[in-house]
mmCIF file of C-alpha atoms and ligand atoms in Angstrom:
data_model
loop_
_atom_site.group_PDB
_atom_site.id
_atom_site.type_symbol
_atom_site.label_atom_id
_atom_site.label_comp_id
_atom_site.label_asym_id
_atom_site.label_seq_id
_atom_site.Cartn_x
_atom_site.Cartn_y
_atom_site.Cartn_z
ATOM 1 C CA UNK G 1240 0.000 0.000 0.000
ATOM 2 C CA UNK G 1241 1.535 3.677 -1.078
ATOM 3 C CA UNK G 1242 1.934 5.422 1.789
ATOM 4 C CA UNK G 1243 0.047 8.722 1.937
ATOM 5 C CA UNK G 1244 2.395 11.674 3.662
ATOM 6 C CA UNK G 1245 1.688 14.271 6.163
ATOM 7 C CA UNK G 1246 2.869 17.280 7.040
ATOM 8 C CA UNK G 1247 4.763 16.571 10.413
ATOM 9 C CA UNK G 1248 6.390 13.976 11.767
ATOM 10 C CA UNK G 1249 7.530 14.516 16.154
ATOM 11 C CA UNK G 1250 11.121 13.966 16.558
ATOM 12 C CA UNK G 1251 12.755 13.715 19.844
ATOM 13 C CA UNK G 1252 10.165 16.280 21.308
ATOM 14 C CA UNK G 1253 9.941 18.348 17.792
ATOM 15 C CA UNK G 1254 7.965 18.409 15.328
ATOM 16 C CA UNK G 1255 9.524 18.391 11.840
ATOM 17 C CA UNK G 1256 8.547 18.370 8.016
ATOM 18 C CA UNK G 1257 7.740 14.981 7.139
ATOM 19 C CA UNK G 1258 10.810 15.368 4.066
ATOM 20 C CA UNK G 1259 13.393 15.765 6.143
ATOM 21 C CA UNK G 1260 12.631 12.768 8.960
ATOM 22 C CA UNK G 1261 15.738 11.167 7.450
ATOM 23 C CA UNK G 1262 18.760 9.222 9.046
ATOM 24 C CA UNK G 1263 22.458 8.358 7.691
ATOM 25 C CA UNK G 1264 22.893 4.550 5.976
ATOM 26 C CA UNK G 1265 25.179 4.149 8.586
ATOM 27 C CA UNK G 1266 22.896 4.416 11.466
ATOM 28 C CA UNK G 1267 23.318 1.496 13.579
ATOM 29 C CA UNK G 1268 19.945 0.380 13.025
ATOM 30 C CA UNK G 1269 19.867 0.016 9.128
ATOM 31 C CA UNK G 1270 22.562 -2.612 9.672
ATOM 32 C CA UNK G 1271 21.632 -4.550 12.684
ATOM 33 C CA UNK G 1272 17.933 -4.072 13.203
ATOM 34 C CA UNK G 1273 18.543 -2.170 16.538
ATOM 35 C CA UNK G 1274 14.837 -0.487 16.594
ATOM 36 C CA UNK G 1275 11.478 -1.195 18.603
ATOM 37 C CA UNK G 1276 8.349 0.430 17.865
ATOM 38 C CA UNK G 1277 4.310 0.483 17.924
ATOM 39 C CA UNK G 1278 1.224 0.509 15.449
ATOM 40 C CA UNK G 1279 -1.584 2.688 17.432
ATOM 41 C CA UNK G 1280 -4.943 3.557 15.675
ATOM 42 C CA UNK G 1281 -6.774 6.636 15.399
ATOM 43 C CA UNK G 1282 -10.626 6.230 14.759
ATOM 44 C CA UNK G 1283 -13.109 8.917 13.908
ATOM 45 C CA UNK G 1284 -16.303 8.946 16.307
ATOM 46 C CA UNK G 1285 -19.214 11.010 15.705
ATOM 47 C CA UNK G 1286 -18.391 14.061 17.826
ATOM 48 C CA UNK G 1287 -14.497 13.762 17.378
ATOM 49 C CA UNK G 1288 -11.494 11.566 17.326
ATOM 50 C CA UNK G 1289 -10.035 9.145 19.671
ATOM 51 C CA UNK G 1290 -6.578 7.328 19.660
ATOM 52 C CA UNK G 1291 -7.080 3.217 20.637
ATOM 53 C CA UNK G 1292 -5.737 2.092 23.670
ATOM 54 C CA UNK G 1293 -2.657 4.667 23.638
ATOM 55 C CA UNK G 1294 -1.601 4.482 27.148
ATOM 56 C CA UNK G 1295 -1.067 0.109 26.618
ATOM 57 C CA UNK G 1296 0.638 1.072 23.541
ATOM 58 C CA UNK G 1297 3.076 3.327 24.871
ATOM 59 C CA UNK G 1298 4.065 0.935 27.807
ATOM 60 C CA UNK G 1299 4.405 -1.621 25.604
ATOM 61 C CA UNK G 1300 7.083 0.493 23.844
ATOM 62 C CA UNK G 1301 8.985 1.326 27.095
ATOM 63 C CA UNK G 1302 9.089 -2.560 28.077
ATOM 64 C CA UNK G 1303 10.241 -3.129 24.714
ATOM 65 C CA UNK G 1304 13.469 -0.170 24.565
ATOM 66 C CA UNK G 1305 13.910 -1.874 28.112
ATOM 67 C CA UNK G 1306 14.378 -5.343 26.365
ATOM 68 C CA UNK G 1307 16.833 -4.446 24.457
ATOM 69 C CA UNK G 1308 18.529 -1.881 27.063
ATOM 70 C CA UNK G 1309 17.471 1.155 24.853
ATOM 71 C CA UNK G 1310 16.944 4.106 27.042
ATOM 72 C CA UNK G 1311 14.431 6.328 26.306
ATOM 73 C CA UNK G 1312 14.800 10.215 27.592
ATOM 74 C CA UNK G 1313 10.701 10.501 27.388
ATOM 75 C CA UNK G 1314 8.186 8.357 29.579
ATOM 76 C CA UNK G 1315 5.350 6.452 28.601
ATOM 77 C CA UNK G 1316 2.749 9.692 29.407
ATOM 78 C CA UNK G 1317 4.947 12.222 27.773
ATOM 79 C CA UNK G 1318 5.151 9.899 24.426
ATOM 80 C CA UNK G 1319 1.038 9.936 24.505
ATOM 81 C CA UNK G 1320 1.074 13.339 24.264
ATOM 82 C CA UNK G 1321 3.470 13.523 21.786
ATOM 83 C CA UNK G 1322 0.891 11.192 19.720
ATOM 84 C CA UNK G 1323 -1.866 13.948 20.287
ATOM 85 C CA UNK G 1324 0.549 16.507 19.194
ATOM 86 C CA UNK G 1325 1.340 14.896 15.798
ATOM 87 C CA UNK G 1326 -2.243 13.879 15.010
ATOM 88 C CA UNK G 1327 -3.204 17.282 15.562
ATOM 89 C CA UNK G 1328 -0.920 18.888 14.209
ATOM 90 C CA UNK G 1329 -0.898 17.176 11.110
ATOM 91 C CA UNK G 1330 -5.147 17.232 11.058
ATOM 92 C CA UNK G 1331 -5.796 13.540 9.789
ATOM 93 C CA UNK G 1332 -8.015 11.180 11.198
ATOM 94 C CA UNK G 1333 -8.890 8.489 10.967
ATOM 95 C CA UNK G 1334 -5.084 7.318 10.730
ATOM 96 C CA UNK G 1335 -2.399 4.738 11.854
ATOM 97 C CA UNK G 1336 0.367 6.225 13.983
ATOM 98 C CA UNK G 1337 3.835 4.622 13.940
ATOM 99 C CA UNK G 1338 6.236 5.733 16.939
ATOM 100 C CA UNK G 1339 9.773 4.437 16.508
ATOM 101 C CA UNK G 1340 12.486 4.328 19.022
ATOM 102 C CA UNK G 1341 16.019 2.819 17.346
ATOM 103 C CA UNK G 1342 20.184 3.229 17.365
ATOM 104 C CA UNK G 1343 21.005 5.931 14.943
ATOM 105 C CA UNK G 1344 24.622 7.285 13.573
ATOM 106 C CA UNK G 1345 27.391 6.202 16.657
ATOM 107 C CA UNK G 1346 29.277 3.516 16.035
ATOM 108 C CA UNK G 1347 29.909 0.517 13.676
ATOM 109 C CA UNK G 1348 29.685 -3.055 14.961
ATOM 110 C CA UNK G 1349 26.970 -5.378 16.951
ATOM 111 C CA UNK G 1350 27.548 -3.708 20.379
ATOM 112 C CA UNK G 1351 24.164 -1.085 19.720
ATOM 113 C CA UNK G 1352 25.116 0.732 23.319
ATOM 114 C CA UNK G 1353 27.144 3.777 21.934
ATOM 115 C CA UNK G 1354 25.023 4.372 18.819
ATOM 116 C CA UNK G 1355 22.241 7.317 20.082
ATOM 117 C CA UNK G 1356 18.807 6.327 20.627
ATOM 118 C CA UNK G 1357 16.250 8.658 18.333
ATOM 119 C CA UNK G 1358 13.037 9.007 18.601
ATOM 120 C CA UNK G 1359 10.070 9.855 15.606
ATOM 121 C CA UNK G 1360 6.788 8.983 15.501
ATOM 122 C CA UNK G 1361 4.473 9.784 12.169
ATOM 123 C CA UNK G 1362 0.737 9.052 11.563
ATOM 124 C CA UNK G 1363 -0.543 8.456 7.754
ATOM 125 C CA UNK G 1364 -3.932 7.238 6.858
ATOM 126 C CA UNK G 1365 -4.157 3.095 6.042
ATOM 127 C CA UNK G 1366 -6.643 0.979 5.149
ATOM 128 C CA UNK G 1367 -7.677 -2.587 5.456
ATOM 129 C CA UNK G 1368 -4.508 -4.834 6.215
ATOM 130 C CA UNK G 1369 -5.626 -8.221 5.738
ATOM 131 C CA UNK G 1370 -7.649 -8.737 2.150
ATOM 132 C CA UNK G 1371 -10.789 -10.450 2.028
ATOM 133 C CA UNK G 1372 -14.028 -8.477 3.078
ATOM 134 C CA UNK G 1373 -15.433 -12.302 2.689
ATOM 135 C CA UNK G 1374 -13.250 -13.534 5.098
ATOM 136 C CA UNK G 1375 -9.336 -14.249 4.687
ATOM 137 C CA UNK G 1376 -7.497 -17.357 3.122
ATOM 138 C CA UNK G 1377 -4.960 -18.187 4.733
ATOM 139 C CA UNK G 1378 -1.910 -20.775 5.129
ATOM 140 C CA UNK G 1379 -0.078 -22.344 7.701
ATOM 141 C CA UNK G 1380 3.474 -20.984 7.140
ATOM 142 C CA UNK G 1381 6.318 -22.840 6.871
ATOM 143 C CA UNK G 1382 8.452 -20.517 8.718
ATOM 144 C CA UNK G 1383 7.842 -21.001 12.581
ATOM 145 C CA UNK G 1384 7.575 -18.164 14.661
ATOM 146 C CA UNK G 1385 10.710 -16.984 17.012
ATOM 147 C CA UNK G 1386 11.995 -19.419 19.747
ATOM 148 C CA UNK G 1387 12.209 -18.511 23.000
ATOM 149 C CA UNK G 1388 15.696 -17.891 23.824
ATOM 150 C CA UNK G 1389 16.373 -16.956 20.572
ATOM 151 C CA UNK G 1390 14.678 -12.949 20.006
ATOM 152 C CA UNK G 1391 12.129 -11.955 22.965
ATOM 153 C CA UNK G 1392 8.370 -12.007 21.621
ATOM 154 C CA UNK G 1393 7.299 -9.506 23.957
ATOM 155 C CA UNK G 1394 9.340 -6.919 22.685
ATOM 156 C CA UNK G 1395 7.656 -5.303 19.110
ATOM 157 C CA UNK G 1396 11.609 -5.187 17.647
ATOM 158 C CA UNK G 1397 12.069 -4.199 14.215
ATOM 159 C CA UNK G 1398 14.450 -6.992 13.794
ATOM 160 C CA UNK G 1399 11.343 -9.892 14.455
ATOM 161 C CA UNK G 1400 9.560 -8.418 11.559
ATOM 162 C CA UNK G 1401 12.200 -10.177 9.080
ATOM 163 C CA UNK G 1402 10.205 -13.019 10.273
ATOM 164 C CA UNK G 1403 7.037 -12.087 9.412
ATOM 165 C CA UNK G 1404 8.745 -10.830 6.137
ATOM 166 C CA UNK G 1405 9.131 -14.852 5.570
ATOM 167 C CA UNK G 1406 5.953 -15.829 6.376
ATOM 168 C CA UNK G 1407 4.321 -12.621 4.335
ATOM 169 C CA UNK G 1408 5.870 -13.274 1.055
ATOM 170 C CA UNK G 1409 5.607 -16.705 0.983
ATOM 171 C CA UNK G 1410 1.811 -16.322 1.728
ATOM 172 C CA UNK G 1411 1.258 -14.070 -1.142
ATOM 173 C CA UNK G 1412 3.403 -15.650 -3.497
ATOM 174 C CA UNK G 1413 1.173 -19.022 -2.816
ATOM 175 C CA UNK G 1414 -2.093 -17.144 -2.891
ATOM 176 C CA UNK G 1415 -3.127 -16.778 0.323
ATOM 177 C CA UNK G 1416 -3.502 -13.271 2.005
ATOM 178 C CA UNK G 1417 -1.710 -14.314 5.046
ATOM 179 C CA UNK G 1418 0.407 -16.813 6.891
ATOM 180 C CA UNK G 1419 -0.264 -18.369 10.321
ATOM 181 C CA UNK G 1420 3.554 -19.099 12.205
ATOM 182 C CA UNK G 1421 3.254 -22.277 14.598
ATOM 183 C CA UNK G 1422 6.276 -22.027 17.086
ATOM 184 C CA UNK G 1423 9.200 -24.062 17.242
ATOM 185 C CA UNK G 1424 7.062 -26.887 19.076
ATOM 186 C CA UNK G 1425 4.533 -26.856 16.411
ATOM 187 C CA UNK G 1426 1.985 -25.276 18.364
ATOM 188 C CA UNK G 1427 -0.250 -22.543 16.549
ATOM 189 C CA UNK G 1428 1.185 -19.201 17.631
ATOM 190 C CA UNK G 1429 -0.162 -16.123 15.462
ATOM 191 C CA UNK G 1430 0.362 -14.197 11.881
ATOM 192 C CA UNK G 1431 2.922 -12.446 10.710
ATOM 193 C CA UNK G 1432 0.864 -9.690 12.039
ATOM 194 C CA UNK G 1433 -1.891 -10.439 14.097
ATOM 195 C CA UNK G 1434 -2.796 -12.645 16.966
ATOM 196 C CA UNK G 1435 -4.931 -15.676 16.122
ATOM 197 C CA UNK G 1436 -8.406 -16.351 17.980
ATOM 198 C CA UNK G 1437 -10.344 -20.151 16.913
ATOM 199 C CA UNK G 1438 -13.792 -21.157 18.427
ATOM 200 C CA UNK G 1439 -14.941 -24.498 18.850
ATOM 201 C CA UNK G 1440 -18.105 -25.611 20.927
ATOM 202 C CA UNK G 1441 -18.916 -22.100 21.881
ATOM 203 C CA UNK G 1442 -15.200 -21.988 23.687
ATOM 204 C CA UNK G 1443 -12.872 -19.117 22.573
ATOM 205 C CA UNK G 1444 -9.084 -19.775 22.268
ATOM 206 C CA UNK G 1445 -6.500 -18.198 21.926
ATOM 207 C CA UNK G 1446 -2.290 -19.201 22.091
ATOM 208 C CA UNK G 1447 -0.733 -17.930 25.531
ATOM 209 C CA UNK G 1448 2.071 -15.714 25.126
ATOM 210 C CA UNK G 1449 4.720 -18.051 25.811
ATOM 211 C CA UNK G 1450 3.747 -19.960 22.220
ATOM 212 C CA UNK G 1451 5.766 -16.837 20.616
ATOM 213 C CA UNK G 1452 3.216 -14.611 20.262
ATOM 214 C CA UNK G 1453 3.384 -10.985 20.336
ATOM 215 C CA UNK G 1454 1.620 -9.519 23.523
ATOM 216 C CA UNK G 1455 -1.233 -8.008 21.304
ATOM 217 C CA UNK G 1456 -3.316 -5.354 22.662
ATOM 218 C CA UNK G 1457 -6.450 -6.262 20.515
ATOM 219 C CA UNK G 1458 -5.754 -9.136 22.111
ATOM 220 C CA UNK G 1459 -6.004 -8.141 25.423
ATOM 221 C CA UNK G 1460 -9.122 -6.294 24.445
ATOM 222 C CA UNK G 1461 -10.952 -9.027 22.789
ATOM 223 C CA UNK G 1462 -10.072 -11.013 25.821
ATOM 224 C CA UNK G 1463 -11.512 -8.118 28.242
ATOM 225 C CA UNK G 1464 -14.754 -8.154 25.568
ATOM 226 C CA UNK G 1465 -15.470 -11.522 25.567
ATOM 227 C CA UNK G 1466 -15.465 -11.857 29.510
ATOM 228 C CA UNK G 1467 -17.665 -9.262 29.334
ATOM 229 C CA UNK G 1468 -20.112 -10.960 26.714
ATOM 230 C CA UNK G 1469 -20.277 -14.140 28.729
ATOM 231 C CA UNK G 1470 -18.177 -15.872 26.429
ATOM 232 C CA UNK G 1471 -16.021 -18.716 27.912
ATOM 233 C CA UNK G 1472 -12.126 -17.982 27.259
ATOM 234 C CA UNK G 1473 -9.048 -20.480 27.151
ATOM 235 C CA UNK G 1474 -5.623 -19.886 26.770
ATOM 236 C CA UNK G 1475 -3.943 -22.771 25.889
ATOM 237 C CA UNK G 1476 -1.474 -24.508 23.688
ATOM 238 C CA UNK G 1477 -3.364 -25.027 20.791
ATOM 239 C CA UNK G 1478 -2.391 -27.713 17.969
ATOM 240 C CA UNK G 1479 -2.151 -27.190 14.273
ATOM 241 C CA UNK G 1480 -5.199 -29.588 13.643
ATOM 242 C CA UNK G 1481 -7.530 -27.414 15.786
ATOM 243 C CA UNK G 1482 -7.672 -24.667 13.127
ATOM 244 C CA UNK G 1483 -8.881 -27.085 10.852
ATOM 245 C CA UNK G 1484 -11.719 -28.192 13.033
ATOM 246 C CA UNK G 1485 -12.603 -25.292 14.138
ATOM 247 C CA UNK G 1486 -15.941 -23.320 13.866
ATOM 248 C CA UNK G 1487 -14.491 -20.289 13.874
ATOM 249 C CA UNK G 1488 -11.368 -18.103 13.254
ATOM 250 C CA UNK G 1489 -10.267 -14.764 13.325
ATOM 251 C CA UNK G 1490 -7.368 -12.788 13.487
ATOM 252 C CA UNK G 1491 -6.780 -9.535 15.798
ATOM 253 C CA UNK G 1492 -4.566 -6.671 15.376
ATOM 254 C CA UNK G 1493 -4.268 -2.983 15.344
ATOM 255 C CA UNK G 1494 -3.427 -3.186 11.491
ATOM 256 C CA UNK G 1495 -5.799 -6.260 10.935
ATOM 257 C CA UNK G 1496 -8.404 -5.473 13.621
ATOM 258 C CA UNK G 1497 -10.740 -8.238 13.597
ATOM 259 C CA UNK G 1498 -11.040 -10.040 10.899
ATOM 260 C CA UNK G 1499 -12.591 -13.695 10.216
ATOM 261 C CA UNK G 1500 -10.588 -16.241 8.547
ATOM 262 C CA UNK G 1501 -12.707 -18.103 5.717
ATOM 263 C CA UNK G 1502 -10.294 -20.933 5.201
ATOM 264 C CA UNK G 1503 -7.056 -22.635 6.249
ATOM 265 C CA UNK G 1504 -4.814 -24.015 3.942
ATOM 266 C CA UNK G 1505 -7.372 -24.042 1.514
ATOM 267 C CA UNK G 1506 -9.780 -25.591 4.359
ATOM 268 C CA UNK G 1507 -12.724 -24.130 5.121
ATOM 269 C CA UNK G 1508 -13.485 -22.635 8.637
ATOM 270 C CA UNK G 1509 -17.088 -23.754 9.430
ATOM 271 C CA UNK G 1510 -19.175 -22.888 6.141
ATOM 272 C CA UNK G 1511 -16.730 -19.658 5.419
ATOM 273 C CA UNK G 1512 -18.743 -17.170 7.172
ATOM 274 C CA UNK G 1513 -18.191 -14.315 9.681
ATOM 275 C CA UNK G 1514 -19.324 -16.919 12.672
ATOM 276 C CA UNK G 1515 -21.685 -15.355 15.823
ATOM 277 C CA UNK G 1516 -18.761 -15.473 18.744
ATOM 278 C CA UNK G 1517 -16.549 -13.416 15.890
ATOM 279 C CA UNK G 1518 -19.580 -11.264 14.824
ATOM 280 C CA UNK G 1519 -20.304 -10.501 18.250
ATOM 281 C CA UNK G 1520 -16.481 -9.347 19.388
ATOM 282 C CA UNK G 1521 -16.136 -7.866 15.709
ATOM 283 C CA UNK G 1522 -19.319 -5.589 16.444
ATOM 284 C CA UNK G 1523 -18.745 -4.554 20.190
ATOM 285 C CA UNK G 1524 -14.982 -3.984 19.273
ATOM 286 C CA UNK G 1525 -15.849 -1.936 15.869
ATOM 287 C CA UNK G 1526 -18.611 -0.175 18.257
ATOM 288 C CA UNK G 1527 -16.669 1.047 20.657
ATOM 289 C CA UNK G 1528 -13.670 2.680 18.123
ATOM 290 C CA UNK G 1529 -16.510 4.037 15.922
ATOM 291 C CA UNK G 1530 -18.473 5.619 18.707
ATOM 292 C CA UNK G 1531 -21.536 3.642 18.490
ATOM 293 C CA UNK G 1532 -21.040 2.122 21.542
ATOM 294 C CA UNK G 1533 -20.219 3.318 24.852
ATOM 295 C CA UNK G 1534 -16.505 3.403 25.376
ATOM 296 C CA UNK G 1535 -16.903 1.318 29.129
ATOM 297 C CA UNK G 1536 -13.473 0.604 29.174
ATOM 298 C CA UNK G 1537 -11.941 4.215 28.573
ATOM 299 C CA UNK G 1538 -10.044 2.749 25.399
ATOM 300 C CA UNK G 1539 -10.340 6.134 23.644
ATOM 301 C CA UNK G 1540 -7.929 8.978 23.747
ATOM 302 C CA UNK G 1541 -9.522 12.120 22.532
ATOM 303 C CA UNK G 1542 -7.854 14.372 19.899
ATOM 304 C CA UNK G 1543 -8.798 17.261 18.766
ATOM 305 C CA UNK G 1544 -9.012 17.133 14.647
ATOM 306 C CA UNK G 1545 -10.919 19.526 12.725
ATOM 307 C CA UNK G 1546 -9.778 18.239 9.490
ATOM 308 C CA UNK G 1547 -11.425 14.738 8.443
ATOM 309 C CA UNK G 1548 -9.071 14.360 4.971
ATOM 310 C CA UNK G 1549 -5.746 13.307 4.746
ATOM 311 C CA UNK G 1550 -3.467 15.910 4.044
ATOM 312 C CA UNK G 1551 -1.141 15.283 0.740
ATOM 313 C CA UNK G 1552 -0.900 12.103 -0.466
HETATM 314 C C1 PLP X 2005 3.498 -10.245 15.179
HETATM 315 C C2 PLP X 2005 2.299 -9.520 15.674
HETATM 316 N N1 PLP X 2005 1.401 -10.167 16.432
HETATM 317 C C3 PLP X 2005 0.298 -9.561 16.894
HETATM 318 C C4 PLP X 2005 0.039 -8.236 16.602
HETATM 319 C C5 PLP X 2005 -1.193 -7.570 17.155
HETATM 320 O O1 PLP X 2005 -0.836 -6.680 18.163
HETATM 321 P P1 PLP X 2005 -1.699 -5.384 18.477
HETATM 322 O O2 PLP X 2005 -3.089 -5.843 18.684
HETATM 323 O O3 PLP X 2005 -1.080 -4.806 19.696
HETATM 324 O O4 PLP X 2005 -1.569 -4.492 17.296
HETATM 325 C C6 PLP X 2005 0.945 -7.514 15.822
HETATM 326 C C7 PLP X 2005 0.714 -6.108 15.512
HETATM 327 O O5 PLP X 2005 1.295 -5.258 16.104
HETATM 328 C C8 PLP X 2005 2.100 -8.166 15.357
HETATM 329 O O6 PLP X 2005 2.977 -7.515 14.598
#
């Protein structure tokens, strides 16, 4: 997808035009993948705009710079604010707002500790992530997803996205809008870019975090919803053959939001169709960013926007 420009972009507590956010090739992070960052949502309500779950966002950025021993000279609260700033600033809404902490131009070689940390964080309008208004088909990948040991899955580290690179392309290339990673046990753990949610006999699952999946804070919030629906909620290993048998499926994701799997591996997830435990999260989660339901959870951040277009493109 072409990204659309704006006219700002905040870096380390300015904001600048978005043509010169630029950084040397020799910035420690183009070589080495030394960067952590976050994908936050802006929705458009009817009397205004609010930013989803910004707060959870913004911590989950801290835990990640402190992951990878990356300190940041802002706090979690101050880096909110800076979101409001450059959303308002720049007028557009809805949008998607990336905030990117990484080593920049210091030194050459592994060690990341003398390069300087920077700090920018942008917002562009984006569309639908995952293709298929009917429902997504998608494929067990046959990449797995990181080991333990091997790159931490709770921090959201440039470096994990190579990846999801993998398990991306090779998706597409074989037809299939995205690819489901199991871990290195074989278990199902998520996509390249969402977290994965199956239902079977009423029962929603999901993979705990320690199957390699990224902490996702749709996640958590479908979790939080489907308490509060009544629905029964497991987090468990979950084997490959499950999606298969499944009634339902559905990915989650600030990109991907919710959106229903119609088959796996050319399988079909009950008869292909959005299925009522998924309709029901889908609508009280699209609801509450849209506005037409109340926000009981205090998800939204307001934002002051006047204008409702992107600006540039
Ligand atoms: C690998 C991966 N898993 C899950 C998610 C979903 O996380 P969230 O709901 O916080 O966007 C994302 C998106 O950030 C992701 O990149």
């Amino acid at each position: 997808m072409t990204l659309q420009t704006t006219a700002n972009i905040w870096h380390n507590g300015k904001l600048i035009p978005w043509d010169q956010a630029q950084i040397h090739v020799m910035s420690h992070v183009v070589h080495y993948g030394s960067s952590v960052f976050e994908g936050i949502r802006c929705y458009t309500q009817p009397n205004g705009a609010g930013v989803f779950r910004l707060p959870e966002h913004m911590a989950r950025l801290v835990d990640s710079a402190k992951i990878y021993r990356m300190p940041l000279p802002y706090t979690a609260d101050q880096l909110s604010a800076a979101v409001v700033d450059v959303i308002e600033a720049n007028g557009v809404t809805p949008c998607y707002i990336r905030p990117i902490a990484f080593r920049g131009y210091g030194e050459m070689g592994v060690n990341p500790l003398k390069s300087p940390v920077e700090i920018y964080i942008a917002n562009f309008p984006w569309g639908k992530y995952v293709h298929g208004n009917e429902g997504a088909d998608v494929c067990i990948s046959s990449w797995a997803r990181l080991a333990p040991n091997t790159m931490p899955t709770l921090a959201k580290a440039g470096a994990n996205y190579m990846n999801s690179q993998l398990i991306r392309m090779e998706a597409e290339i074989n037809g299939y809008s995205e690819g489901i990673g199991l871990d290195t046990n074989g278990y199902l753990s998520e996509g390249s870019g969402e977290n994965l949610f199956l239902v079977r006999g009423g029962v929603l699952y999901t993979s705990p975090l320690a199957n390699s999946v990224l902490n996702g804070i749709t996640r958590n919030s479908i979790l939080t919803l489907a308490k509060q629906l009544g629905i029964e909620v497991v987090e468990q290993a979950l084997l490959r053959e499950m999606i298969y048998v499944c009634d339902e499926a559905f990915f989650t994701g600030t990109a991907a939001e919710v959106t229903h799997l119609r088959s796996v591996d050319r399988i079909l997830v009950g008869d292909g169709t959005m299925g009522p435990i998924t309709k029901a999260l889908h609508d009280e989660f699209f609801g509450i960013v849209n506005g037409t339901r109340p926000d009981r959870h205090n998800w939204l951040t307001p934002v002051n926007v006047k204008v409702a277009e992107p600006v540039g493109v």
